[in-house]
Amino acid sequence: MLNKKSVDDINVKGLRVLVRCDFNVPIIDGKITDDTRLVAALPTIKKLVNDGGKVILCSHLGKPKGQAKPEFSLAPVAKALTELLGQEVKFAADATVVGENAQNAVAAMKDGEIILLENTRYRAEEEKNVEVFSKELASLCDVFVNDAFGTAHRAHCSNVGVTQFCKTNAVGYLMQKEIDFLGNAVDNPNRPFVAILGGSKVSTKISVINNLLDKVDTLIIGGGMAYTFMKALGEEVGKSLLEADYLDYAKEMMAKAEAKGVKLLIPIDTVVAKEFSNDVPFRTVGRGEIAADEEGLDIGEKTRELYASAIEGAKTVVWNGPMGVFEMSNFAKGTIAVAEAMAKVNGTTVIGGGDSAAAVNQLGFGDKMTHISTGGGASLEFLEGKELPGVVAADDK
Ligand code: AMP
């Protein structure tokens, strides 16, 4: 069980606190078009301000590739945070992130004040975790707080390197929540524990399937990856997504499930069409009945019922990846059915980032889930059972 030092376990009064946030927000023509990530960061920032810390915020934004490109500046974020917090967030504009401007701004800070550093990816060292930039960041602070889950699966200067030169390394509320629900739900689940995996490919989720088979009572497979399992059982899948290189792997996973007594569910019927389009006729067929010129684009009605009843009695449910091409309304029913079934569960329900998080929010089930992860890649690595460098780097309690 992961037990990391959090902002509730430290006293930052009068101290300089560097907080790694995820301010990687969409910006069009200098305007932030979705401030969800800024709003999500407020509780940790407010806590540190109220405790009398000198709060220095940092984040990456987009991919400036080690260059100070103005379109990737965090200046609009400082402005937006100032409005959201009702308190000035001073922007320390510095092409080198930790330049004279930032150093002077930090030196002049009073307790409870906030500054924001420039985009950490203006520095080429950031993504290579090069010591010199990690040391520069650490020189600005007494305490480091990591609240950026989205980058926790990467070892960069601003989330991992910096911790080597800082005495106290804690996690913020957002990170804490991810660790509690995603990490500990998978490692210490209340049972029955059901995991649902969908999305386009088996190949991107090999380690997830393998790891989850060691933990779950039921593993539900949907989306494009299901056809590789069907084909492995000798069934025709027409033009459906198929990863021929993974047929043996699918067989291995079915054998593993059987040996472990895990129920591995694959669709019993499929919604098919002759083209990948919302504007062509579609029909539902049973297993092995997909014609050569058809492709599977969603799970069928019987599968929706089967999956909903498997989810119903669960005490822990983790979901990653849509059941079909949910972006097209004709093929969204499977994904909606899973979201609906999860919303009714009397237990812990966790959505593992990316497309499934977007689908759940879009369909209006967001507030019915226990936790929706903010990190697509990071949450998948958690489900793979990997240790995330950004989490490991924080002090244990
Ligand atoms: P992933 O990024 O691997 O989680 O996959 C998400 C994508 O899988 C979504 O854009 C879905 O439209 C797509 N997807 C789900 N089911 C299917 C399917 N049966 N055929 C093609 N694409 C699918």
Tab-separated table of C-alpha atoms and ligand atoms in Angstrom:
chain	number	residue	atom	x	y	z
A	1	MET	CA	0.000	0.000	0.000
A	2	LEU	CA	1.334	3.388	-0.998
A	3	ASN	CA	1.567	5.797	1.899
A	4	LYS	CA	3.121	9.064	0.808
A	5	LYS	CA	3.742	12.276	2.734
A	6	SER	CA	1.062	14.779	1.738
A	7	VAL	CA	0.527	18.511	2.172
A	8	ASP	CA	-1.411	17.657	5.345
A	9	ASP	CA	1.749	16.151	6.866
A	10	ILE	CA	4.071	19.139	6.441
A	11	ASN	CA	4.372	22.600	7.980
A	12	VAL	CA	5.251	25.174	5.345
A	13	LYS	CA	4.891	28.385	7.404
A	14	GLY	CA	7.497	30.844	6.136
A	15	LEU	CA	8.987	28.272	3.760
A	16	ARG	CA	9.413	28.452	-0.012
A	17	VAL	CA	7.306	25.667	-1.522
A	18	LEU	CA	7.781	24.648	-5.134
A	19	VAL	CA	4.583	22.999	-6.415
A	20	ARG	CA	4.669	20.965	-9.638
A	21	CYS	CA	1.180	21.345	-11.117
A	22	ASP	CA	-0.429	20.119	-14.311
A	23	PHE	CA	-1.277	23.393	-16.059
A	24	ASN	CA	-1.117	21.789	-19.492
A	25	VAL	CA	-4.350	23.475	-20.608
A	26	PRO	CA	-5.605	24.098	-24.161
A	27	ILE	CA	-4.831	27.682	-25.247
A	28	ILE	CA	-6.153	29.145	-28.487
A	29	ASP	CA	-5.057	32.682	-29.503
A	30	GLY	CA	-3.842	33.360	-25.965
A	31	LYS	CA	-7.168	32.257	-24.425
A	32	ILE	CA	-7.573	29.216	-22.177
A	33	THR	CA	-10.460	27.197	-23.609
A	34	ASP	CA	-10.799	24.676	-20.746
A	35	ASP	CA	-9.657	25.543	-17.217
A	36	THR	CA	-10.547	22.188	-15.598
A	37	ARG	CA	-6.912	21.512	-14.713
A	38	LEU	CA	-6.480	24.943	-13.138
A	39	VAL	CA	-9.587	24.512	-11.016
A	40	ALA	CA	-8.406	21.045	-9.974
A	41	ALA	CA	-5.119	22.504	-8.692
A	42	LEU	CA	-6.743	25.110	-6.431
A	43	PRO	CA	-7.233	23.039	-3.237
A	44	THR	CA	-3.509	22.304	-2.872
A	45	ILE	CA	-2.525	25.890	-3.683
A	46	LYS	CA	-5.056	27.330	-1.214
A	47	LYS	CA	-3.941	24.960	1.528
A	48	LEU	CA	-0.291	26.019	1.154
A	49	VAL	CA	-1.201	29.725	0.989
A	50	ASN	CA	-3.406	29.445	4.090
A	51	ASP	CA	-0.586	27.702	5.936
A	52	GLY	CA	1.674	30.704	5.249
A	53	GLY	CA	3.939	29.172	2.616
A	54	LYS	CA	5.630	31.131	-0.170
A	55	VAL	CA	4.054	29.267	-3.041
A	56	ILE	CA	6.055	28.885	-6.253
A	57	LEU	CA	4.083	27.112	-8.992
A	58	CYS	CA	5.581	25.364	-12.006
A	59	SER	CA	4.293	23.243	-14.887
A	60	HIS	CA	4.916	22.258	-18.462
A	61	LEU	CA	2.629	23.372	-21.298
A	62	GLY	CA	2.556	21.595	-24.651
A	63	LYS	CA	5.727	20.640	-26.461
A	64	PRO	CA	8.018	23.641	-26.994
A	65	LYS	CA	10.912	21.151	-27.316
A	66	GLY	CA	13.427	22.975	-25.153
A	67	GLN	CA	12.885	26.387	-26.714
A	68	ALA	CA	11.315	29.560	-25.304
A	69	LYS	CA	8.467	29.727	-27.828
A	70	PRO	CA	5.993	32.489	-26.856
A	71	GLU	CA	2.927	30.454	-27.899
A	72	PHE	CA	3.774	27.993	-25.107
A	73	SER	CA	4.203	30.640	-22.398
A	74	LEU	CA	2.362	30.102	-19.102
A	75	ALA	CA	1.548	33.844	-18.901
A	76	PRO	CA	-2.195	33.295	-19.613
A	77	VAL	CA	-2.272	30.710	-16.809
A	78	ALA	CA	-0.955	33.243	-14.258
A	79	LYS	CA	-3.751	35.602	-15.269
A	80	ALA	CA	-6.443	32.915	-15.062
A	81	LEU	CA	-5.180	31.664	-11.680
A	82	THR	CA	-5.231	35.228	-10.336
A	83	GLU	CA	-8.923	35.418	-11.194
A	84	LEU	CA	-9.765	31.940	-9.883
A	85	LEU	CA	-7.958	32.487	-6.577
A	86	GLY	CA	-8.915	36.144	-6.090
A	87	GLN	CA	-5.261	36.722	-5.265
A	88	GLU	CA	-2.368	37.881	-7.431
A	89	VAL	CA	-0.329	35.118	-9.040
A	90	LYS	CA	2.810	36.901	-10.161
A	91	PHE	CA	4.285	35.567	-13.390
A	92	ALA	CA	8.074	35.212	-13.282
A	93	ALA	CA	8.765	35.440	-17.024
A	94	ASP	CA	12.143	33.863	-17.703
A	95	ALA	CA	13.279	32.211	-20.904
A	96	THR	CA	15.481	29.920	-18.796
A	97	VAL	CA	12.676	29.291	-16.249
A	98	VAL	CA	15.007	29.755	-13.252
A	99	GLY	CA	16.701	32.984	-14.400
A	100	GLU	CA	17.408	36.251	-12.617
A	101	ASN	CA	13.797	37.356	-12.847
A	102	ALA	CA	12.476	34.226	-11.143
A	103	GLN	CA	15.229	34.281	-8.518
A	104	ASN	CA	14.532	37.937	-7.642
A	105	ALA	CA	10.781	37.338	-7.558
A	106	VAL	CA	11.224	34.414	-5.148
A	107	ALA	CA	13.632	36.398	-2.945
A	108	ALA	CA	11.051	39.179	-2.619
A	109	MET	CA	8.146	36.873	-1.664
A	110	LYS	CA	6.201	37.293	1.547
A	111	ASP	CA	4.393	34.445	3.316
A	112	GLY	CA	1.160	33.499	1.560
A	113	GLU	CA	2.205	34.987	-1.801
A	114	ILE	CA	2.161	33.062	-5.083
A	115	ILE	CA	4.339	33.173	-8.179
A	116	LEU	CA	4.267	31.071	-11.334
A	117	LEU	CA	7.433	30.092	-13.172
A	118	GLU	CA	7.652	29.869	-16.972
A	119	ASN	CA	7.009	26.599	-18.870
A	120	THR	CA	9.488	23.988	-17.579
A	121	ARG	CA	9.775	22.552	-21.107
A	122	TYR	CA	11.427	25.764	-22.290
A	123	ARG	CA	14.480	23.952	-20.970
A	124	ALA	CA	15.833	21.086	-23.066
A	125	GLU	CA	17.069	19.411	-19.845
A	126	GLU	CA	13.537	19.011	-18.427
A	127	GLU	CA	12.433	15.845	-20.217
A	128	LYS	CA	15.919	14.320	-19.986
A	129	ASN	CA	16.008	14.780	-16.213
A	130	VAL	CA	19.402	16.532	-16.412
A	131	GLU	CA	20.867	17.428	-13.014
A	132	VAL	CA	21.702	21.074	-13.700
A	133	PHE	CA	18.042	22.128	-14.181
A	134	SER	CA	16.852	19.945	-11.276
A	135	LYS	CA	19.356	21.731	-9.021
A	136	GLU	CA	18.261	25.146	-10.267
A	137	LEU	CA	14.631	24.330	-9.473
A	138	ALA	CA	15.554	22.963	-6.035
A	139	SER	CA	17.591	26.111	-5.288
A	140	LEU	CA	14.348	28.104	-5.340
A	141	CYS	CA	12.644	26.138	-2.574
A	142	ASP	CA	12.757	24.521	0.860
A	143	VAL	CA	9.928	22.070	0.220
A	144	PHE	CA	8.746	20.366	-2.980
A	145	VAL	CA	5.163	19.299	-3.597
A	146	ASN	CA	4.167	17.213	-6.611
A	147	ASP	CA	0.536	17.565	-7.660
A	148	ALA	CA	0.894	16.634	-11.351
A	149	PHE	CA	-0.358	13.087	-11.875
A	150	GLY	CA	-0.440	13.370	-15.673
A	151	THR	CA	3.375	13.336	-15.816
A	152	ALA	CA	3.949	10.959	-12.873
A	153	HIS	CA	4.918	8.123	-15.244
A	154	ARG	CA	7.824	10.182	-16.583
A	155	ALA	CA	11.060	11.047	-14.781
A	156	HIS	CA	11.659	14.717	-15.560
A	157	CYS	CA	13.565	17.456	-13.712
A	158	SER	CA	10.442	19.171	-12.368
A	159	ASN	CA	8.832	16.078	-10.850
A	160	VAL	CA	11.655	13.613	-10.119
A	161	GLY	CA	15.118	15.225	-10.529
A	162	VAL	CA	14.258	18.118	-8.225
A	163	THR	CA	13.420	15.741	-5.348
A	164	GLN	CA	17.036	14.593	-5.177
A	165	PHE	CA	18.115	18.079	-4.116
A	166	CYS	CA	15.208	18.916	-1.863
A	167	LYS	CA	14.924	17.673	1.748
A	168	THR	CA	11.142	17.449	1.916
A	169	ASN	CA	9.088	16.000	-0.932
A	170	ALA	CA	5.351	15.641	-0.510
A	171	VAL	CA	2.359	15.065	-2.772
A	172	GLY	CA	-0.586	17.433	-3.254
A	173	TYR	CA	-4.273	16.569	-2.921
A	174	LEU	CA	-4.692	15.607	-6.584
A	175	MET	CA	-1.808	13.149	-6.509
A	176	GLN	CA	-2.994	11.800	-3.174
A	177	LYS	CA	-6.411	11.066	-4.664
A	178	GLU	CA	-4.919	9.231	-7.649
A	179	ILE	CA	-2.712	7.132	-5.370
A	180	ASP	CA	-5.620	6.303	-3.046
A	181	PHE	CA	-8.143	5.374	-5.691
A	182	LEU	CA	-6.139	4.091	-8.610
A	183	GLY	CA	-3.152	2.549	-6.841
A	184	ASN	CA	-4.817	1.218	-3.741
A	185	ALA	CA	-8.094	0.208	-5.406
A	186	VAL	CA	-6.122	-2.143	-7.642
A	187	ASP	CA	-3.844	-3.460	-4.908
A	188	ASN	CA	-6.365	-3.707	-2.058
A	189	PRO	CA	-9.756	-4.024	-3.753
A	190	ASN	CA	-13.021	-4.782	-2.034
A	191	ARG	CA	-14.384	-7.826	-3.832
A	192	PRO	CA	-15.867	-8.701	-6.223
A	193	PHE	CA	-13.348	-6.676	-8.243
A	194	VAL	CA	-14.324	-6.166	-11.887
A	195	ALA	CA	-12.097	-4.493	-14.488
A	196	ILE	CA	-13.347	-3.376	-17.888
A	197	LEU	CA	-10.920	-2.868	-20.737
A	198	GLY	CA	-11.755	-1.465	-24.142
A	199	GLY	CA	-10.268	0.867	-26.718
A	200	SER	CA	-8.750	0.116	-30.042
A	201	LYS	CA	-5.832	-2.229	-29.499
A	202	VAL	CA	-4.686	-5.227	-27.492
A	203	SER	CA	-1.061	-4.265	-28.103
A	204	THR	CA	-1.240	-1.056	-26.030
A	205	LYS	CA	-2.826	-2.863	-23.110
A	206	ILE	CA	-0.881	-6.141	-22.963
A	207	SER	CA	0.676	-5.478	-19.580
A	208	VAL	CA	-2.601	-4.143	-18.211
A	209	ILE	CA	-4.468	-7.336	-19.137
A	210	ASN	CA	-1.700	-9.505	-17.755
A	211	ASN	CA	-1.430	-7.563	-14.479
A	212	LEU	CA	-5.171	-7.289	-13.907
A	213	LEU	CA	-5.682	-11.037	-14.415
A	214	ASP	CA	-3.636	-11.491	-11.227
A	215	LYS	CA	-5.960	-9.213	-9.267
A	216	VAL	CA	-9.549	-9.228	-10.541
A	217	ASP	CA	-12.489	-11.598	-10.186
A	218	THR	CA	-13.889	-10.646	-13.592
A	219	LEU	CA	-12.189	-9.055	-16.604
A	220	ILE	CA	-14.499	-7.600	-19.246
A	221	ILE	CA	-13.137	-7.008	-22.738
A	222	GLY	CA	-14.783	-4.682	-25.259
A	223	GLY	CA	-13.852	-2.267	-28.043
A	224	GLY	CA	-11.581	-3.027	-30.968
A	225	MET	CA	-9.379	-5.309	-28.888
A	226	ALA	CA	-12.188	-7.876	-28.521
A	227	TYR	CA	-11.848	-9.082	-32.135
A	228	THR	CA	-8.335	-10.373	-31.582
A	229	PHE	CA	-9.753	-12.570	-28.800
A	230	MET	CA	-12.623	-13.766	-31.052
A	231	LYS	CA	-10.230	-14.574	-33.869
A	232	ALA	CA	-8.018	-16.453	-31.410
A	233	LEU	CA	-11.087	-18.627	-30.716
A	234	GLY	CA	-11.273	-19.360	-34.452
A	235	GLU	CA	-14.172	-17.021	-35.243
A	236	GLU	CA	-14.478	-14.813	-38.318
A	237	VAL	CA	-14.238	-11.071	-37.603
A	238	GLY	CA	-14.526	-9.652	-41.152
A	239	LYS	CA	-12.911	-6.216	-41.521
A	240	SER	CA	-12.883	-5.573	-37.757
A	241	LEU	CA	-9.772	-4.323	-36.021
A	242	LEU	CA	-7.451	-7.278	-35.688
A	243	GLU	CA	-3.915	-7.593	-34.429
A	244	ALA	CA	-2.773	-10.855	-35.966
A	245	ASP	CA	0.536	-10.726	-34.092
A	246	TYR	CA	-1.330	-10.930	-30.800
A	247	LEU	CA	-3.439	-14.047	-31.395
A	248	ASP	CA	-1.118	-16.218	-29.319
A	249	TYR	CA	-1.074	-13.600	-26.604
A	250	ALA	CA	-4.887	-13.558	-26.520
A	251	LYS	CA	-4.912	-17.368	-26.228
A	252	GLU	CA	-2.376	-17.182	-23.425
A	253	MET	CA	-4.486	-14.652	-21.534
A	254	MET	CA	-7.632	-16.798	-21.912
A	255	ALA	CA	-5.694	-19.776	-20.545
A	256	LYS	CA	-4.328	-17.684	-17.690
A	257	ALA	CA	-7.839	-16.531	-16.762
A	258	GLU	CA	-9.079	-20.098	-16.718
A	259	ALA	CA	-6.172	-21.309	-14.601
A	260	LYS	CA	-6.759	-18.505	-12.103
A	261	GLY	CA	-10.521	-18.889	-11.958
A	262	VAL	CA	-10.997	-15.359	-13.325
A	263	LYS	CA	-14.093	-14.798	-15.452
A	264	LEU	CA	-12.888	-13.345	-18.771
A	265	LEU	CA	-15.841	-11.952	-20.703
A	266	ILE	CA	-15.709	-11.164	-24.408
A	267	PRO	CA	-18.699	-9.875	-26.419
A	268	ILE	CA	-21.446	-12.377	-27.275
A	269	ASP	CA	-22.879	-10.117	-29.980
A	270	THR	CA	-21.568	-7.228	-32.050
A	271	VAL	CA	-22.929	-4.195	-33.885
A	272	VAL	CA	-21.453	-4.247	-37.396
A	273	ALA	CA	-21.450	-1.978	-40.460
A	274	LYS	CA	-19.886	-2.153	-43.907
A	275	GLU	CA	-18.080	1.136	-43.428
A	276	PHE	CA	-16.506	3.047	-40.554
A	277	SER	CA	-19.259	5.659	-40.633
A	278	ASN	CA	-22.298	6.807	-38.675
A	279	ASP	CA	-24.254	7.246	-41.928
A	280	VAL	CA	-24.420	3.657	-43.168
A	281	PRO	CA	-26.839	0.869	-42.196
A	282	PHE	CA	-25.778	-1.294	-39.248
A	283	ARG	CA	-26.977	-4.561	-37.709
A	284	THR	CA	-26.313	-6.767	-34.717
A	285	VAL	CA	-24.837	-10.243	-35.186
A	286	GLY	CA	-23.897	-13.132	-32.912
A	287	ARG	CA	-20.447	-14.633	-32.387
A	288	GLY	CA	-18.781	-15.879	-35.580
A	289	GLU	CA	-21.441	-14.214	-37.739
A	290	ILE	CA	-19.539	-11.107	-38.863
A	291	ALA	CA	-19.510	-11.150	-42.699
A	292	ALA	CA	-16.269	-10.682	-44.619
A	293	ASP	CA	-17.236	-7.130	-45.698
A	294	GLU	CA	-18.405	-5.999	-42.233
A	295	GLU	CA	-16.571	-4.546	-39.261
A	296	GLY	CA	-17.499	-4.605	-35.594
A	297	LEU	CA	-17.995	-1.134	-34.161
A	298	ASP	CA	-19.748	-1.720	-30.826
A	299	ILE	CA	-20.871	-4.442	-28.448
A	300	GLY	CA	-24.437	-5.690	-29.074
A	301	GLU	CA	-27.504	-5.578	-26.847
A	302	LYS	CA	-27.024	-9.038	-25.276
A	303	THR	CA	-23.437	-8.139	-24.418
A	304	ARG	CA	-24.588	-4.857	-22.883
A	305	GLU	CA	-26.907	-6.824	-20.612
A	306	LEU	CA	-24.265	-9.409	-19.785
A	307	TYR	CA	-21.683	-6.755	-18.925
A	308	ALA	CA	-24.147	-4.660	-16.902
A	309	SER	CA	-25.061	-7.655	-14.771
A	310	ALA	CA	-21.377	-8.539	-14.252
A	311	ILE	CA	-20.737	-4.972	-13.073
A	312	GLU	CA	-23.883	-4.732	-10.931
A	313	GLY	CA	-22.783	-6.643	-7.859
A	314	ALA	CA	-19.153	-5.475	-7.850
A	315	LYS	CA	-17.575	-3.683	-4.911
A	316	THR	CA	-14.668	-2.309	-6.963
A	317	VAL	CA	-14.798	-1.468	-10.674
A	318	VAL	CA	-11.968	-0.057	-12.753
A	319	TRP	CA	-12.590	0.953	-16.367
A	320	ASN	CA	-10.230	1.939	-19.157
A	321	GLY	CA	-11.208	2.243	-22.810
A	322	PRO	CA	-14.554	2.580	-24.638
A	323	MET	CA	-16.640	-0.453	-25.685
A	324	GLY	CA	-17.059	0.788	-29.249
A	325	VAL	CA	-16.615	3.776	-31.513
A	326	PHE	CA	-18.487	5.946	-29.010
A	327	GLU	CA	-17.687	9.118	-30.980
A	328	MET	CA	-20.419	7.988	-33.450
A	329	SER	CA	-23.895	7.891	-31.901
A	330	ASN	CA	-24.867	4.588	-33.605
A	331	PHE	CA	-21.949	2.861	-31.869
A	332	ALA	CA	-22.011	4.558	-28.462
A	333	LYS	CA	-24.609	2.342	-26.774
A	334	GLY	CA	-22.096	-0.155	-25.361
A	335	THR	CA	-20.009	2.575	-23.764
A	336	ILE	CA	-23.138	4.263	-22.378
A	337	ALA	CA	-24.379	0.944	-20.945
A	338	VAL	CA	-21.107	0.383	-19.079
A	339	ALA	CA	-21.128	3.959	-17.733
A	340	GLU	CA	-24.739	3.499	-16.592
A	341	ALA	CA	-23.996	0.185	-14.898
A	342	MET	CA	-20.988	1.686	-13.121
A	343	ALA	CA	-23.038	4.670	-11.968
A	344	LYS	CA	-25.345	2.246	-10.108
A	345	VAL	CA	-22.569	0.331	-8.345
A	346	ASN	CA	-22.582	0.442	-4.590
A	347	GLY	CA	-18.810	0.473	-4.206
A	348	THR	CA	-15.677	2.098	-5.562
A	349	THR	CA	-15.754	3.065	-9.241
A	350	VAL	CA	-12.603	4.300	-10.911
A	351	ILE	CA	-12.204	5.597	-14.457
A	352	GLY	CA	-8.675	5.339	-15.795
A	353	GLY	CA	-8.190	8.560	-17.731
A	354	GLY	CA	-8.103	9.191	-21.470
A	355	ASP	CA	-11.080	8.298	-23.678
A	356	SER	CA	-13.171	6.598	-21.014
A	357	ALA	CA	-12.869	9.668	-18.754
A	358	ALA	CA	-13.954	11.872	-21.657
A	359	ALA	CA	-16.845	9.506	-22.467
A	360	VAL	CA	-18.088	9.382	-18.871
A	361	ASN	CA	-18.002	13.168	-18.552
A	362	GLN	CA	-19.579	13.702	-21.973
A	363	LEU	CA	-22.399	11.299	-21.139
A	364	GLY	CA	-23.076	13.088	-17.854
A	365	PHE	CA	-22.008	10.327	-15.445
A	366	GLY	CA	-18.941	12.162	-14.128
A	367	ASP	CA	-20.316	12.913	-10.674
A	368	LYS	CA	-21.544	9.332	-10.220
A	369	MET	CA	-18.038	7.859	-10.177
A	370	THR	CA	-15.789	7.625	-7.124
A	371	HIS	CA	-12.757	8.786	-9.055
A	372	ILE	CA	-11.939	9.858	-12.599
A	373	SER	CA	-8.223	9.820	-13.178
A	374	THR	CA	-6.628	12.925	-14.675
A	375	GLY	CA	-3.775	11.054	-16.341
A	376	GLY	CA	-4.268	8.771	-19.346
A	377	GLY	CA	-0.751	7.371	-19.696
A	378	ALA	CA	-0.011	7.525	-15.978
A	379	SER	CA	-3.210	5.710	-15.023
A	380	LEU	CA	-2.517	2.922	-17.557
A	381	GLU	CA	0.920	2.402	-16.020
A	382	PHE	CA	-0.671	2.198	-12.574
A	383	LEU	CA	-3.001	-0.504	-13.936
A	384	GLU	CA	0.019	-2.285	-15.384
A	385	GLY	CA	1.312	-2.539	-11.840
A	386	LYS	CA	4.303	-0.323	-12.587
A	387	GLU	CA	5.842	2.027	-10.070
A	388	LEU	CA	5.473	5.600	-11.284
A	389	PRO	CA	8.709	7.603	-10.900
A	390	GLY	CA	6.797	10.750	-9.879
A	391	VAL	CA	5.047	8.853	-7.081
A	392	VAL	CA	8.092	6.880	-5.928
A	393	ALA	CA	10.103	10.135	-5.618
A	394	ALA	CA	7.801	11.531	-2.899
A	395	ASP	CA	8.767	10.849	0.743
A	396	ASP	CA	7.014	7.991	2.505
A	397	LYS	CA	4.957	8.993	5.542
B	1	AMP	P1	-7.595	3.658	-27.040
B	1	AMP	O1	-6.913	4.958	-27.345
B	1	AMP	O2	-6.791	2.460	-27.400
B	1	AMP	O3	-8.158	3.610	-25.632
B	1	AMP	O4	-8.835	3.582	-28.020
B	1	AMP	C1	-9.886	4.498	-28.027
B	1	AMP	C2	-10.493	4.475	-29.357
B	1	AMP	O5	-10.907	3.167	-29.678
B	1	AMP	C3	-11.732	5.346	-29.512
B	1	AMP	O6	-11.436	6.407	-30.354
B	1	AMP	C4	-12.760	4.409	-30.131
B	1	AMP	O7	-13.465	4.984	-31.195
B	1	AMP	C5	-11.915	3.269	-30.642
B	1	AMP	N1	-12.663	2.010	-30.758
B	1	AMP	C6	-13.384	1.391	-29.831
B	1	AMP	N2	-13.985	0.307	-30.330
B	1	AMP	C7	-13.637	0.216	-31.628
B	1	AMP	C8	-13.947	-0.691	-32.685
B	1	AMP	N3	-14.755	-1.726	-32.489
B	1	AMP	N4	-13.395	-0.455	-33.887
B	1	AMP	C9	-12.595	0.604	-34.092
B	1	AMP	N5	-12.253	1.494	-33.129
B	1	AMP	C10	-12.776	1.304	-31.917
